[in-house]
Amino acid sequence: MAPTSTPDSTATTPSVSDSAELVAPYGTGAGAAAQSTAAKSTKAIPSTAPKVRTHHLRAAKEAGEKFAMLTAYDQYTAQIFDEAGIEVLLIGDSASNNVLGNETSLPITLDEMIIFSRAVTAGAKRALIVADLPFGSYEQSPEQAIASSVRLMKEGLVHAVKMEGGAYYAPTVKALTQAGIPVMAHIGFTPQSEHTLGGYRVQGRGELAQTLIDDAVALEEAGVFCVLMEMVPATTAAAIDAAISVPTVGIGAGKETTGQVLVWQDMAGLRTGKMAKFVKQYAQMRTVLADAATEFADEVRSGTFPGPEHTF
């Protein structure tokens, strides 16, 4: 296995056997409810833990356990997913497609990502919250990446950032982690590079598998706490997971990763049309909402709503 980080950061990384997290010594904000510390549990991510931290994800991998990750872009879905026990929430630049109606993730801005991040962090209390660095916010230099990430953490109140790209961005990752910014890497198919990659194509087949493995190792050495792999053959993803000690997350990358992530509108059936092969729909929310809106409109037109019970 490759080194997990720099010597300094390795020395301070909490382990599975660490005692429960203490109450925040500097206060938790005027409106924060009191929370108890995590109880002892055989699970790597205790359901009673006040907050999911990056070391909980690593503990899950070490224990051979899994964790779930979903996108969220507003307070209500964030609250629902948080209460359902989803360990990681991602404010993805996929908000560009799924909220703002753009054809790709490229148009979304850092300012827009901050707005979505602030909404999610208002709704979720336990999950680890990660925000994407949008296209154009980090490529210029490590300094630009730090400035953008600081804004996401200070204004958006997220806990970590996700950045697309391979070994080329290892120096940027190192600069971010040294600045106190946790980084999740994103390799394989990287949507921000869709024009360079020639569209939505599986990455890491055949001889190119080793390139992705090398990317993951370099990013781990630079200090990432997790590696997300998108549209990667299952065998390649398994090899990457075995080559690094930090946890991995898959989306179209087989079942050997520590975690799995889906866009929530895909998962819940809010979006229609052809779904990617890796999508499983667990509900049909579009039908539920359409039926509710239709019934509301019918009752308004017929005079049934509002009734006496809705009237002052």
mmCIF file with all atom_site columns, N, CA and C in Angstrom, residues 93 105-106 108 132-139 162-164 189-197:
data_model
loop_
_atom_site.group_PDB
_atom_site.id
_atom_site.type_symbol
_atom_site.label_atom_id
_atom_site.label_alt_id
_atom_site.label_comp_id
_atom_site.label_asym_id
_atom_site.label_entity_id
_atom_site.label_seq_id
_atom_site.pdbx_PDB_ins_code
_atom_site.Cartn_x
_atom_site.Cartn_y
_atom_site.Cartn_z
_atom_site.occupancy
_atom_site.B_iso_or_equiv
_atom_site.pdbx_formal_charge
_atom_site.auth_seq_id
_atom_site.auth_comp_id
_atom_site.auth_asym_id
_atom_site.auth_atom_id
_atom_site.pdbx_PDB_model_num
ATOM 1  N N  . ASP A 1 93  ? -21.319 19.538 -8.411  1.00 0.00 ? 93  ASP A N  1
ATOM 2  C CA . ASP A 1 93  ? -21.513 20.507 -9.490  1.00 0.00 ? 93  ASP A CA 1
ATOM 3  C C  . ASP A 1 93  ? -22.574 20.001 -10.466 1.00 0.00 ? 93  ASP A C  1
ATOM 4  N N  . SER A 1 105 ? -22.151 20.165 -16.434 1.00 0.00 ? 105 SER A N  1
ATOM 5  C CA . SER A 1 105 ? -21.760 20.725 -15.141 1.00 0.00 ? 105 SER A CA 1
ATOM 6  C C  . SER A 1 105 ? -20.868 21.958 -15.280 1.00 0.00 ? 105 SER A C  1
ATOM 7  N N  . LEU A 1 106 ? -20.449 22.273 -16.488 1.00 0.00 ? 106 LEU A N  1
ATOM 8  C CA . LEU A 1 106 ? -19.458 23.340 -16.674 1.00 0.00 ? 106 LEU A CA 1
ATOM 9  C C  . LEU A 1 106 ? -19.942 24.741 -16.317 1.00 0.00 ? 106 LEU A C  1
ATOM 10 N N  . ILE A 1 108 ? -21.854 26.039 -13.949 1.00 0.00 ? 108 ILE A N  1
ATOM 11 C CA . ILE A 1 108 ? -22.100 26.452 -12.573 1.00 0.00 ? 108 ILE A CA 1
ATOM 12 C C  . ILE A 1 108 ? -20.895 27.194 -12.010 1.00 0.00 ? 108 ILE A C  1
ATOM 13 N N  . ASP A 1 132 ? -18.222 20.105 -4.374  1.00 0.00 ? 132 ASP A N  1
ATOM 14 C CA . ASP A 1 132 ? -17.364 20.105 -5.551  1.00 0.00 ? 132 ASP A CA 1
ATOM 15 C C  . ASP A 1 132 ? -16.722 21.466 -5.772  1.00 0.00 ? 132 ASP A C  1
ATOM 16 N N  . LEU A 1 133 ? -15.463 21.447 -6.166  1.00 0.00 ? 133 LEU A N  1
ATOM 17 C CA . LEU A 1 133 ? -14.833 22.640 -6.718  1.00 0.00 ? 133 LEU A CA 1
ATOM 18 C C  . LEU A 1 133 ? -15.268 22.708 -8.179  1.00 0.00 ? 133 LEU A C  1
ATOM 19 N N  . PRO A 1 134 ? -16.036 23.718 -8.565  1.00 0.00 ? 134 PRO A N  1
ATOM 20 C CA . PRO A 1 134 ? -16.553 23.750 -9.935  1.00 0.00 ? 134 PRO A CA 1
ATOM 21 C C  . PRO A 1 134 ? -15.475 24.068 -10.958 1.00 0.00 ? 134 PRO A C  1
ATOM 22 N N  . PHE A 1 135 ? -15.780 23.785 -12.203 1.00 0.00 ? 135 PHE A N  1
ATOM 23 C CA . PHE A 1 135 ? -14.855 24.042 -13.311 1.00 0.00 ? 135 PHE A CA 1
ATOM 24 C C  . PHE A 1 135 ? -14.432 25.514 -13.305 1.00 0.00 ? 135 PHE A C  1
ATOM 25 N N  . GLY A 1 136 ? -13.126 25.716 -13.396 1.00 0.00 ? 136 GLY A N  1
ATOM 26 C CA . GLY A 1 136 ? -12.579 27.064 -13.432 1.00 0.00 ? 136 GLY A CA 1
ATOM 27 C C  . GLY A 1 136 ? -12.213 27.645 -12.089 1.00 0.00 ? 136 GLY A C  1
ATOM 28 N N  . SER A 1 137 ? -12.431 26.881 -11.014 1.00 0.00 ? 137 SER A N  1
ATOM 29 C CA . SER A 1 137 ? -12.179 27.422 -9.674  1.00 0.00 ? 137 SER A CA 1
ATOM 30 C C  . SER A 1 137 ? -10.895 26.921 -9.035  1.00 0.00 ? 137 SER A C  1
ATOM 31 N N  . TYR A 1 138 ? -10.167 26.005 -9.708  1.00 0.00 ? 138 TYR A N  1
ATOM 32 C CA . TYR A 1 138 ? -8.965  25.432 -9.091  1.00 0.00 ? 138 TYR A CA 1
ATOM 33 C C  . TYR A 1 138 ? -7.833  25.123 -10.067 1.00 0.00 ? 138 TYR A C  1
ATOM 34 N N  . GLU A 1 139 ? -8.112  25.124 -11.363 1.00 0.00 ? 139 GLU A N  1
ATOM 35 C CA . GLU A 1 139 ? -7.132  24.646 -12.344 1.00 0.00 ? 139 GLU A CA 1
ATOM 36 C C  . GLU A 1 139 ? -5.932  25.578 -12.511 1.00 0.00 ? 139 GLU A C  1
ATOM 37 N N  . LYS A 1 162 ? -14.293 18.363 -3.029  1.00 0.00 ? 162 LYS A N  1
ATOM 38 C CA . LYS A 1 162 ? -13.971 17.311 -3.993  1.00 0.00 ? 162 LYS A CA 1
ATOM 39 C C  . LYS A 1 162 ? -13.406 17.964 -5.248  1.00 0.00 ? 162 LYS A C  1
ATOM 40 N N  . MET A 1 163 ? -12.364 17.362 -5.773  1.00 0.00 ? 163 MET A N  1
ATOM 41 C CA . MET A 1 163 ? -11.680 17.944 -6.923  1.00 0.00 ? 163 MET A CA 1
ATOM 42 C C  . MET A 1 163 ? -11.426 16.873 -7.979  1.00 0.00 ? 163 MET A C  1
ATOM 43 N N  . GLU A 1 164 ? -11.784 17.177 -9.225  1.00 0.00 ? 164 GLU A N  1
ATOM 44 C CA . GLU A 1 164 ? -11.561 16.245 -10.317 1.00 0.00 ? 164 GLU A CA 1
ATOM 45 C C  . GLU A 1 164 ? -10.111 16.320 -10.794 1.00 0.00 ? 164 GLU A C  1
ATOM 46 N N  . PHE A 1 189 ? -14.019 8.782  -15.083 1.00 0.00 ? 189 PHE A N  1
ATOM 47 C CA . PHE A 1 189 ? -14.703 9.772  -15.887 1.00 0.00 ? 189 PHE A CA 1
ATOM 48 C C  . PHE A 1 189 ? -14.900 11.021 -15.039 1.00 0.00 ? 189 PHE A C  1
ATOM 49 N N  . THR A 1 190 ? -14.391 12.129 -15.519 1.00 0.00 ? 190 THR A N  1
ATOM 50 C CA . THR A 1 190 ? -14.502 13.401 -14.811 1.00 0.00 ? 190 THR A CA 1
ATOM 51 C C  . THR A 1 190 ? -15.349 14.334 -15.662 1.00 0.00 ? 190 THR A C  1
ATOM 52 N N  . PRO A 1 191 ? -16.591 14.602 -15.243 1.00 0.00 ? 191 PRO A N  1
ATOM 53 C CA . PRO A 1 191 ? -17.535 15.355 -16.085 1.00 0.00 ? 191 PRO A CA 1
ATOM 54 C C  . PRO A 1 191 ? -17.023 16.713 -16.553 1.00 0.00 ? 191 PRO A C  1
ATOM 55 N N  . GLN A 1 192 ? -16.192 17.375 -15.751 1.00 0.00 ? 192 GLN A N  1
ATOM 56 C CA . GLN A 1 192 ? -15.684 18.678 -16.162 1.00 0.00 ? 192 GLN A CA 1
ATOM 57 C C  . GLN A 1 192 ? -14.771 18.576 -17.387 1.00 0.00 ? 192 GLN A C  1
ATOM 58 N N  . SER A 1 193 ? -14.277 17.374 -17.657 1.00 0.00 ? 193 SER A N  1
ATOM 59 C CA . SER A 1 193 ? -13.384 17.157 -18.798 1.00 0.00 ? 193 SER A CA 1
ATOM 60 C C  . SER A 1 193 ? -14.066 16.409 -19.933 1.00 0.00 ? 193 SER A C  1
ATOM 61 N N  . GLU A 1 194 ? -15.396 16.445 -19.961 1.00 0.00 ? 194 GLU A N  1
ATOM 62 C CA . GLU A 1 194 ? -16.110 15.627 -20.945 1.00 0.00 ? 194 GLU A CA 1
ATOM 63 C C  . GLU A 1 194 ? -15.727 15.959 -22.380 1.00 0.00 ? 194 GLU A C  1
ATOM 64 N N  . HIS A 1 195 ? -15.399 17.214 -22.664 1.00 0.00 ? 195 HIS A N  1
ATOM 65 C CA . HIS A 1 195 ? -15.030 17.572 -24.033 1.00 0.00 ? 195 HIS A CA 1
ATOM 66 C C  . HIS A 1 195 ? -13.645 17.017 -24.390 1.00 0.00 ? 195 HIS A C  1
ATOM 67 N N  . THR A 1 196 ? -12.754 16.986 -23.422 1.00 0.00 ? 196 THR A N  1
ATOM 68 C CA . THR A 1 196 ? -11.439 16.386 -23.651 1.00 0.00 ? 196 THR A CA 1
ATOM 69 C C  . THR A 1 196 ? -11.541 14.872 -23.787 1.00 0.00 ? 196 THR A C  1
ATOM 70 N N  . LEU A 1 197 ? -12.425 14.264 -22.992 1.00 0.00 ? 197 LEU A N  1
ATOM 71 C CA . LEU A 1 197 ? -12.569 12.807 -22.990 1.00 0.00 ? 197 LEU A CA 1
ATOM 72 C C  . LEU A 1 197 ? -13.428 12.290 -24.133 1.00 0.00 ? 197 LEU A C  1
#
